[in-house]
Short mmCIF file of C-alpha atoms in Angstrom, two decimals:
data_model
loop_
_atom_site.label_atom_id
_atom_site.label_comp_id
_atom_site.label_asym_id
_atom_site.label_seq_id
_atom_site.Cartn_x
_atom_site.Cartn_y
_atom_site.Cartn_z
CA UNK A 1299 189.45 178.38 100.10
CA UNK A 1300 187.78 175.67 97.96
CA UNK A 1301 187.15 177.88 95.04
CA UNK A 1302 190.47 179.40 95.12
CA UNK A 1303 191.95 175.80 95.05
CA UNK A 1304 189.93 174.53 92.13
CA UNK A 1305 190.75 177.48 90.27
CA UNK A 1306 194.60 178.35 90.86
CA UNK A 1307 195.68 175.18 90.12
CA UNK A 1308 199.29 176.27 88.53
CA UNK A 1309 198.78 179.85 90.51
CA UNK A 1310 199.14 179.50 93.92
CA UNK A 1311 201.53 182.32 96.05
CA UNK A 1312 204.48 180.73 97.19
CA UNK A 1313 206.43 183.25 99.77
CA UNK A 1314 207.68 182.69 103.32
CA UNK A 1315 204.82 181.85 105.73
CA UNK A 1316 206.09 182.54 109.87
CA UNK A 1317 204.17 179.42 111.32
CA UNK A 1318 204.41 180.72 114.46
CA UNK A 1319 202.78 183.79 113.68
CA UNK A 1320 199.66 182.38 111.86
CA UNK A 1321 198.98 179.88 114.65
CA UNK A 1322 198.69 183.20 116.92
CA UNK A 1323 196.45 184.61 114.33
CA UNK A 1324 194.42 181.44 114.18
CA UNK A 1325 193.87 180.94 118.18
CA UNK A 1326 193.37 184.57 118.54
CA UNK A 1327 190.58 184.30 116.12
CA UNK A 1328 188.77 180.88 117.53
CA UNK A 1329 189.36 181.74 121.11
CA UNK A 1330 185.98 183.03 121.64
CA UNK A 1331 184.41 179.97 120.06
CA UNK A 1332 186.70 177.35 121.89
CA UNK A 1333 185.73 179.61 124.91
CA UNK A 1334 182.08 179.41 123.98
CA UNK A 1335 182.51 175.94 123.77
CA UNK A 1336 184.10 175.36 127.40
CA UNK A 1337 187.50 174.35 125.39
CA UNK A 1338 191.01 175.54 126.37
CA UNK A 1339 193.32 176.49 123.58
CA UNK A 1340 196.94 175.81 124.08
CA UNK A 1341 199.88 176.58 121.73
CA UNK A 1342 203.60 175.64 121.52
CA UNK A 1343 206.31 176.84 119.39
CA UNK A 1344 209.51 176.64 119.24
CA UNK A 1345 211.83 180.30 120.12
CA UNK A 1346 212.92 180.98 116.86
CA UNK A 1347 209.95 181.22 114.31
CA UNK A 1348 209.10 178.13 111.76
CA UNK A 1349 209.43 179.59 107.86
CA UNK A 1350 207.93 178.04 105.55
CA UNK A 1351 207.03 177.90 101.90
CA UNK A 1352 203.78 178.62 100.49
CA UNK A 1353 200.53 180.69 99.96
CA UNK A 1354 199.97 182.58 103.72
CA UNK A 1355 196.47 183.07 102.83
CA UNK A 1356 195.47 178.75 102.68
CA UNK A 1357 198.14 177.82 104.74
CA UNK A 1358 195.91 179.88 107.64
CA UNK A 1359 192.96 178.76 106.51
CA UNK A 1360 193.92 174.97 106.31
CA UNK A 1361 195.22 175.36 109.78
CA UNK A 1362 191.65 177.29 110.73
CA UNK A 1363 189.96 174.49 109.86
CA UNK A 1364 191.61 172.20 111.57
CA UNK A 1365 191.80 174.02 115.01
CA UNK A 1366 187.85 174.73 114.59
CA UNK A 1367 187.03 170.83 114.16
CA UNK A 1368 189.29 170.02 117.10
CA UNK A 1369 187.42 172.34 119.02
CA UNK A 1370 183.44 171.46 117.26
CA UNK A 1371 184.47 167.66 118.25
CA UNK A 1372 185.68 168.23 121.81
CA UNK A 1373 183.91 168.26 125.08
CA UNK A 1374 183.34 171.18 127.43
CA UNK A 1375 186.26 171.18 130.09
CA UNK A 1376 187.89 169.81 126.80
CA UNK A 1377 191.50 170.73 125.74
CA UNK A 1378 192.76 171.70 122.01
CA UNK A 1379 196.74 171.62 121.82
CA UNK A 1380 198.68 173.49 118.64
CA UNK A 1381 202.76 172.36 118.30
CA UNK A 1382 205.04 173.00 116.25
CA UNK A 1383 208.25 171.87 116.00
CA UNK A 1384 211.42 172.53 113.18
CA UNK A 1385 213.84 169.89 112.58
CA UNK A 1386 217.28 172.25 111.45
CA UNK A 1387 219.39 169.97 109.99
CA UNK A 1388 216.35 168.07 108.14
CA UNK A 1389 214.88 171.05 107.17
CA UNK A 1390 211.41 169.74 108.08
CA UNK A 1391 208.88 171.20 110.09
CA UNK A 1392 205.59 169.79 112.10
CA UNK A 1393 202.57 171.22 113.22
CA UNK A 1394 200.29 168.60 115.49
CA UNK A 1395 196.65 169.80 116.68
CA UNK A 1396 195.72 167.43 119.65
CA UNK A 1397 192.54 167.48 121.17
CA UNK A 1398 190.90 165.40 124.03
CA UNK A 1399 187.61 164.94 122.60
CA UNK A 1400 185.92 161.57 122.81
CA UNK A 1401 187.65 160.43 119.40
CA UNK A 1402 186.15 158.63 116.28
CA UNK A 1403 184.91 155.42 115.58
CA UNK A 1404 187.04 153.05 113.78
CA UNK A 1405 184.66 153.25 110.92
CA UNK A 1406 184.41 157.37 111.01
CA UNK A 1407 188.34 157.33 111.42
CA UNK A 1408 188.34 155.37 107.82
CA UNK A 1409 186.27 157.48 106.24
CA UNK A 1410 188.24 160.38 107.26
CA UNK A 1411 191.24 159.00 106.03
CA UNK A 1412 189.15 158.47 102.96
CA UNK A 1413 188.46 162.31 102.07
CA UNK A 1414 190.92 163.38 99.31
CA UNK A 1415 189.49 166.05 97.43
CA UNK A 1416 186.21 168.38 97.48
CA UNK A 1417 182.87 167.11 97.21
CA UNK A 1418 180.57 168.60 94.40
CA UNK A 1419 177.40 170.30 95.23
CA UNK A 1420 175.93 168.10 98.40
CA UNK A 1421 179.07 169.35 100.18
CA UNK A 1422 177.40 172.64 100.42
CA UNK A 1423 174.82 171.69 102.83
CA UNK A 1424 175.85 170.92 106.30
CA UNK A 1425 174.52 167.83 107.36
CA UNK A 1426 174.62 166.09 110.93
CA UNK A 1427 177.45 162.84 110.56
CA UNK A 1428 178.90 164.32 107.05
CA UNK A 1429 181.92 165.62 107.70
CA UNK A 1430 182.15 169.13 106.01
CA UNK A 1431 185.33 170.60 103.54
CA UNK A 1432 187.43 171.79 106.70
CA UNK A 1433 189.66 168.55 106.53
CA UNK A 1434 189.66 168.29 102.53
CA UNK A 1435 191.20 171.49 102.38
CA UNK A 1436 193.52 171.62 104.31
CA UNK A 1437 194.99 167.92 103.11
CA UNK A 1438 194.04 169.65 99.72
CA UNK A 1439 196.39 172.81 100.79
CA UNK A 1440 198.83 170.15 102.64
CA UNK A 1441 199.63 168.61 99.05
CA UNK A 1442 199.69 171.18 96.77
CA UNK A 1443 202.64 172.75 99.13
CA UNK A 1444 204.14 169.16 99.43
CA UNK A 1445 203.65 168.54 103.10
CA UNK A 1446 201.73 165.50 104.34
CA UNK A 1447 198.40 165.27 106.39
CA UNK A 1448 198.44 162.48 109.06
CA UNK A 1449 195.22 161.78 111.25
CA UNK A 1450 195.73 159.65 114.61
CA UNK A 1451 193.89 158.47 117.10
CA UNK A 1452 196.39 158.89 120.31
CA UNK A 1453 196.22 155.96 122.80
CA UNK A 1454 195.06 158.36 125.40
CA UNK A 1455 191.90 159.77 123.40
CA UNK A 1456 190.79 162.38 121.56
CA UNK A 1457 192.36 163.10 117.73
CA UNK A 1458 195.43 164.53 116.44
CA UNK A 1459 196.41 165.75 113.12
CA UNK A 1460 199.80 166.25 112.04
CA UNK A 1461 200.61 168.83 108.57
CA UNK A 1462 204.79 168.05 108.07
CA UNK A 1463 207.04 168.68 105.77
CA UNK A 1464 210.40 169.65 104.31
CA UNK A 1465 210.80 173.03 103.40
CA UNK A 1466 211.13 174.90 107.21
CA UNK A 1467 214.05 177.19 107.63
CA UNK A 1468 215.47 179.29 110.70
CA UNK A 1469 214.10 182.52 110.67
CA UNK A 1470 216.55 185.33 111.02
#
């Protein structure tokens, strides 16, 4: 997904993406990691699907990635929670991933906030601490398609990142 950012810069697919499909597709495929892990995977979306705009390929993958870190950073007995939700007469769509893992650090949650784009070379080797490219993709994916990429740290625990954005319509 990194490569085929750097490289499509003016390129990128831009057709209807069903939200509520690819979060399926995404749980489906890290349910037997979550379940390795002792984490639940929970979804919510809304009756009619949530279309939106963009390449279906990194929109999944962006989405992946966040899913799988909400999972690597929880707890066994631990809980990872997908939403969506479609605003009609904004036009604007959210999807939240919650987890109940024990959080970050003030000082982690910074530097989180802090990743922007890819790292060069020394991303390449995981290292225990250094957050990987999961999260700069998909706030790298997030703002080539014009949605926005909020972290939070809810009062109740865990972490929650929000991708939002105008461009949702009501599927058919």
């Amino acid at each position: 997904a990194a490569a085929r950012l750097r490289t499509s810069r003016d390129r990128l697919t831009r057709d209807p993406v069903d939200m509520n499909a690819l979060v399926v597709r995404v749980l489906a495929a890290l349910a037997p990691i979550a379940e390795a892990a002792g984490v639940t995977l929970t979804s919510a979306v809304p009756k009619t699907p949530a279309v939106i705009t963009g390449d279906p390929v990194l929109l999944e993958r962006a989405v992946a990635n966040l899913v799988d870190n909400a999972i690597l950073y929880n707890q066994p007995g631990g809980r990872v929670a997908v939403e969506i939700a479609q605003y009609e007469r904004h036009g604007r769509f959210s999807l939240r991933v919650t987890d109940t893992g024990q959080g970050v650090s003030d000082e982690d949650f910074t530097g989180l906030n802090a990743i922007r784009r890819f790292r060069g070379d020394e991303g390449r080797e995981r290292r225990p601490g250094v957050p990987g490219l999961g999260l700069a993709v998909a706030r790298e994916v997030a703002e080539r398609f014009g949605f926005g990429l909020e972290l939070r740290r809810p009062a109740a625990g865990g972490f929650e990142v929000e991708l939002a954005g105008t461009g949702s319509r009501i599927a058919e």
